[in-house]
């Protein structure tokens, strides 16, 4: 039970991009904490990602960066409702936004976040095309729209 947003157990919550798994546990007398991991769709850790919490109302911000294992932690977090935003370093991932996450008094919250891939980025394996391809002066192979549509699906 508990107040709205403070139920115990595990849930999967939606956000604008990616996926979020939330687990909650009571931690009487220990204060409120939020910790978790940031991973990619293949379950690989995303090191160096920025996790930003913005308190609803006061707009106070808390920031953490993920470790080499993709882990982050906010200790002694004031209870309240937060917006969560995760930004991965470099290109290739979408920014993850969660509009509302409630953290109760003396509650330990685990937040596992899966970043979505940026739709503009496409990773392709080995390609064999019978036509000669255009190479620019830097030795980069250039694919035309016609050649891309001929790739096997």
mmCIF file of C-alpha atoms in Angstrom:
data_model
loop_
_atom_site.group_PDB
_atom_site.id
_atom_site.type_symbol
_atom_site.label_atom_id
_atom_site.label_comp_id
_atom_site.label_asym_id
_atom_site.label_seq_id
_atom_site.Cartn_x
_atom_site.Cartn_y
_atom_site.Cartn_z
ATOM 1 C CA UNK A 1 0.000 0.000 0.000
ATOM 2 C CA UNK A 2 1.110 3.469 0.905
ATOM 3 C CA UNK A 3 0.211 6.765 -0.645
ATOM 4 C CA UNK A 4 -0.274 7.159 -4.387
ATOM 5 C CA UNK A 5 2.984 6.366 -6.198
ATOM 6 C CA UNK A 6 4.483 4.713 -3.130
ATOM 7 C CA UNK A 7 3.248 1.166 -3.685
ATOM 8 C CA UNK A 8 5.801 -1.552 -3.067
ATOM 9 C CA UNK A 9 6.908 -4.037 -5.703
ATOM 10 C CA UNK A 10 8.022 -3.872 -9.289
ATOM 11 C CA UNK A 11 6.468 -2.088 -12.249
ATOM 12 C CA UNK A 12 7.415 -1.248 -15.803
ATOM 13 C CA UNK A 13 6.515 2.337 -16.605
ATOM 14 C CA UNK A 14 6.400 4.069 -19.939
ATOM 15 C CA UNK A 15 8.298 7.174 -20.875
ATOM 16 C CA UNK A 16 8.785 9.187 -24.061
ATOM 17 C CA UNK A 17 11.611 6.966 -25.341
ATOM 18 C CA UNK A 18 13.191 3.754 -24.128
ATOM 19 C CA UNK A 19 11.901 1.642 -21.251
ATOM 20 C CA UNK A 20 11.889 1.980 -17.486
ATOM 21 C CA UNK A 21 11.694 -0.658 -14.751
ATOM 22 C CA UNK A 22 10.964 0.573 -11.221
ATOM 23 C CA UNK A 23 11.376 -1.416 -7.990
ATOM 24 C CA UNK A 24 10.488 -0.005 -4.568
ATOM 25 C CA UNK A 25 11.321 -1.082 -1.020
ATOM 26 C CA UNK A 26 10.841 0.482 2.403
ATOM 27 C CA UNK A 27 14.022 1.569 4.176
ATOM 28 C CA UNK A 28 12.770 2.867 7.579
ATOM 29 C CA UNK A 29 15.091 5.392 9.164
ATOM 30 C CA UNK A 30 17.577 5.283 6.286
ATOM 31 C CA UNK A 31 16.232 8.165 4.205
ATOM 32 C CA UNK A 32 15.231 8.077 0.559
ATOM 33 C CA UNK A 33 17.566 6.758 -2.126
ATOM 34 C CA UNK A 34 17.376 6.282 -5.864
ATOM 35 C CA UNK A 35 19.807 4.026 -7.680
ATOM 36 C CA UNK A 36 19.833 1.988 -10.845
ATOM 37 C CA UNK A 37 21.442 1.314 -14.182
ATOM 38 C CA UNK A 38 21.364 2.708 -17.711
ATOM 39 C CA UNK A 39 21.620 0.098 -20.456
ATOM 40 C CA UNK A 40 21.253 -0.126 -24.231
ATOM 41 C CA UNK A 41 18.670 -2.306 -26.037
ATOM 42 C CA UNK A 42 21.207 -5.197 -26.146
ATOM 43 C CA UNK A 43 21.492 -5.065 -22.314
ATOM 44 C CA UNK A 44 24.967 -3.475 -22.452
ATOM 45 C CA UNK A 45 25.990 -0.846 -19.889
ATOM 46 C CA UNK A 46 25.995 2.809 -20.968
ATOM 47 C CA UNK A 47 28.917 4.440 -19.086
ATOM 48 C CA UNK A 48 29.150 8.215 -18.716
ATOM 49 C CA UNK A 49 25.427 8.861 -19.205
ATOM 50 C CA UNK A 50 24.015 11.886 -17.375
ATOM 51 C CA UNK A 51 20.999 11.216 -15.123
ATOM 52 C CA UNK A 52 19.163 14.431 -14.224
ATOM 53 C CA UNK A 53 16.376 14.597 -11.645
ATOM 54 C CA UNK A 54 14.258 17.752 -11.499
ATOM 55 C CA UNK A 55 11.948 18.150 -8.503
ATOM 56 C CA UNK A 56 8.389 19.066 -9.413
ATOM 57 C CA UNK A 57 7.462 22.392 -7.880
ATOM 58 C CA UNK A 58 10.856 23.610 -6.609
ATOM 59 C CA UNK A 59 12.653 22.685 -9.875
ATOM 60 C CA UNK A 60 15.703 21.745 -7.754
ATOM 61 C CA UNK A 61 18.028 19.536 -9.791
ATOM 62 C CA UNK A 62 20.159 16.545 -8.841
ATOM 63 C CA UNK A 63 22.691 15.082 -11.314
ATOM 64 C CA UNK A 64 24.690 11.852 -11.427
ATOM 65 C CA UNK A 65 26.810 10.200 -14.114
ATOM 66 C CA UNK A 66 26.812 6.467 -14.728
ATOM 67 C CA UNK A 67 29.869 4.345 -13.885
ATOM 68 C CA UNK A 68 31.671 1.985 -16.279
ATOM 69 C CA UNK A 69 28.967 -0.575 -15.362
ATOM 70 C CA UNK A 70 26.169 1.906 -16.197
ATOM 71 C CA UNK A 71 25.266 2.350 -12.497
ATOM 72 C CA UNK A 72 24.154 5.575 -10.793
ATOM 73 C CA UNK A 73 23.000 6.514 -7.284
ATOM 74 C CA UNK A 74 21.338 9.429 -5.523
ATOM 75 C CA UNK A 75 21.744 9.051 -1.744
ATOM 76 C CA UNK A 76 19.820 11.149 0.794
ATOM 77 C CA UNK A 77 17.300 12.251 -1.809
ATOM 78 C CA UNK A 78 14.492 14.494 -0.519
ATOM 79 C CA UNK A 79 11.130 12.706 -0.866
ATOM 80 C CA UNK A 80 8.993 14.075 -3.667
ATOM 81 C CA UNK A 81 8.057 13.815 -7.317
ATOM 82 C CA UNK A 82 10.745 14.123 -9.954
ATOM 83 C CA UNK A 83 11.101 14.313 -13.725
ATOM 84 C CA UNK A 84 13.942 12.074 -14.948
ATOM 85 C CA UNK A 85 16.087 12.767 -18.005
ATOM 86 C CA UNK A 86 18.952 10.584 -19.216
ATOM 87 C CA UNK A 87 21.417 11.681 -21.881
ATOM 88 C CA UNK A 88 24.100 9.319 -23.203
ATOM 89 C CA UNK A 89 27.484 10.666 -24.312
ATOM 90 C CA UNK A 90 28.132 10.809 -28.048
ATOM 91 C CA UNK A 91 25.646 9.902 -30.739
ATOM 92 C CA UNK A 92 23.511 6.825 -31.198
ATOM 93 C CA UNK A 93 21.021 6.995 -28.313
ATOM 94 C CA UNK A 94 17.789 8.878 -27.821
ATOM 95 C CA UNK A 95 17.394 11.063 -24.759
ATOM 96 C CA UNK A 96 15.163 9.275 -22.241
ATOM 97 C CA UNK A 97 12.531 11.363 -20.450
ATOM 98 C CA UNK A 98 10.294 10.160 -17.643
ATOM 99 C CA UNK A 99 7.740 12.794 -16.693
ATOM 100 C CA UNK A 100 7.015 11.640 -13.161
ATOM 101 C CA UNK A 101 8.727 9.461 -10.581
ATOM 102 C CA UNK A 102 7.577 9.543 -6.953
ATOM 103 C CA UNK A 103 10.082 8.881 -4.193
ATOM 104 C CA UNK A 104 8.520 8.404 -0.746
ATOM 105 C CA UNK A 105 9.956 9.134 2.688
ATOM 106 C CA UNK A 106 12.428 6.411 3.735
ATOM 107 C CA UNK A 107 11.950 4.628 0.419
ATOM 108 C CA UNK A 108 14.627 2.880 -1.635
ATOM 109 C CA UNK A 109 13.823 3.088 -5.352
ATOM 110 C CA UNK A 110 15.662 1.141 -8.050
ATOM 111 C CA UNK A 111 15.312 2.537 -11.561
ATOM 112 C CA UNK A 112 16.612 0.481 -14.494
ATOM 113 C CA UNK A 113 16.568 2.500 -17.698
ATOM 114 C CA UNK A 114 16.934 1.200 -21.247
ATOM 115 C CA UNK A 115 17.841 3.860 -23.789
ATOM 116 C CA UNK A 116 16.337 3.683 -27.260
ATOM 117 C CA UNK A 117 18.534 3.888 -30.325
ATOM 118 C CA UNK A 118 18.539 7.131 -32.242
ATOM 119 C CA UNK A 119 16.434 6.593 -35.354
ATOM 120 C CA UNK A 120 18.903 8.574 -37.452
ATOM 121 C CA UNK A 121 21.675 6.110 -36.674
ATOM 122 C CA UNK A 122 21.732 2.812 -38.528
ATOM 123 C CA UNK A 123 24.270 0.093 -37.840
ATOM 124 C CA UNK A 124 24.761 -2.303 -40.699
ATOM 125 C CA UNK A 125 26.770 -5.531 -40.785
ATOM 126 C CA UNK A 126 28.762 -6.731 -43.768
ATOM 127 C CA UNK A 127 27.215 -5.683 -47.054
ATOM 128 C CA UNK A 128 27.937 -7.167 -50.457
ATOM 129 C CA UNK A 129 26.735 -5.119 -53.423
ATOM 130 C CA UNK A 130 27.682 -6.033 -56.956
ATOM 131 C CA UNK A 131 27.832 -2.457 -58.302
ATOM 132 C CA UNK A 132 30.889 -0.268 -57.867
ATOM 133 C CA UNK A 133 30.287 2.191 -55.031
ATOM 134 C CA UNK A 134 31.226 5.836 -54.946
ATOM 135 C CA UNK A 135 34.060 6.737 -52.599
ATOM 136 C CA UNK A 136 34.697 10.305 -51.556
ATOM 137 C CA UNK A 137 38.200 11.780 -51.161
ATOM 138 C CA UNK A 138 38.415 10.556 -47.542
ATOM 139 C CA UNK A 139 38.012 6.893 -48.512
ATOM 140 C CA UNK A 140 34.424 6.805 -47.191
ATOM 141 C CA UNK A 141 31.942 4.684 -49.075
ATOM 142 C CA UNK A 142 28.829 6.608 -50.091
ATOM 143 C CA UNK A 143 25.504 4.805 -50.491
ATOM 144 C CA UNK A 144 22.778 6.350 -52.604
ATOM 145 C CA UNK A 145 19.099 5.970 -51.765
ATOM 146 C CA UNK A 146 18.774 3.423 -54.607
ATOM 147 C CA UNK A 147 21.598 1.275 -53.198
ATOM 148 C CA UNK A 148 20.124 1.399 -49.680
ATOM 149 C CA UNK A 149 16.704 0.222 -50.907
ATOM 150 C CA UNK A 150 18.404 -2.772 -52.554
ATOM 151 C CA UNK A 151 19.881 -3.980 -49.231
ATOM 152 C CA UNK A 152 18.427 -7.288 -48.023
ATOM 153 C CA UNK A 153 15.787 -6.916 -45.310
#
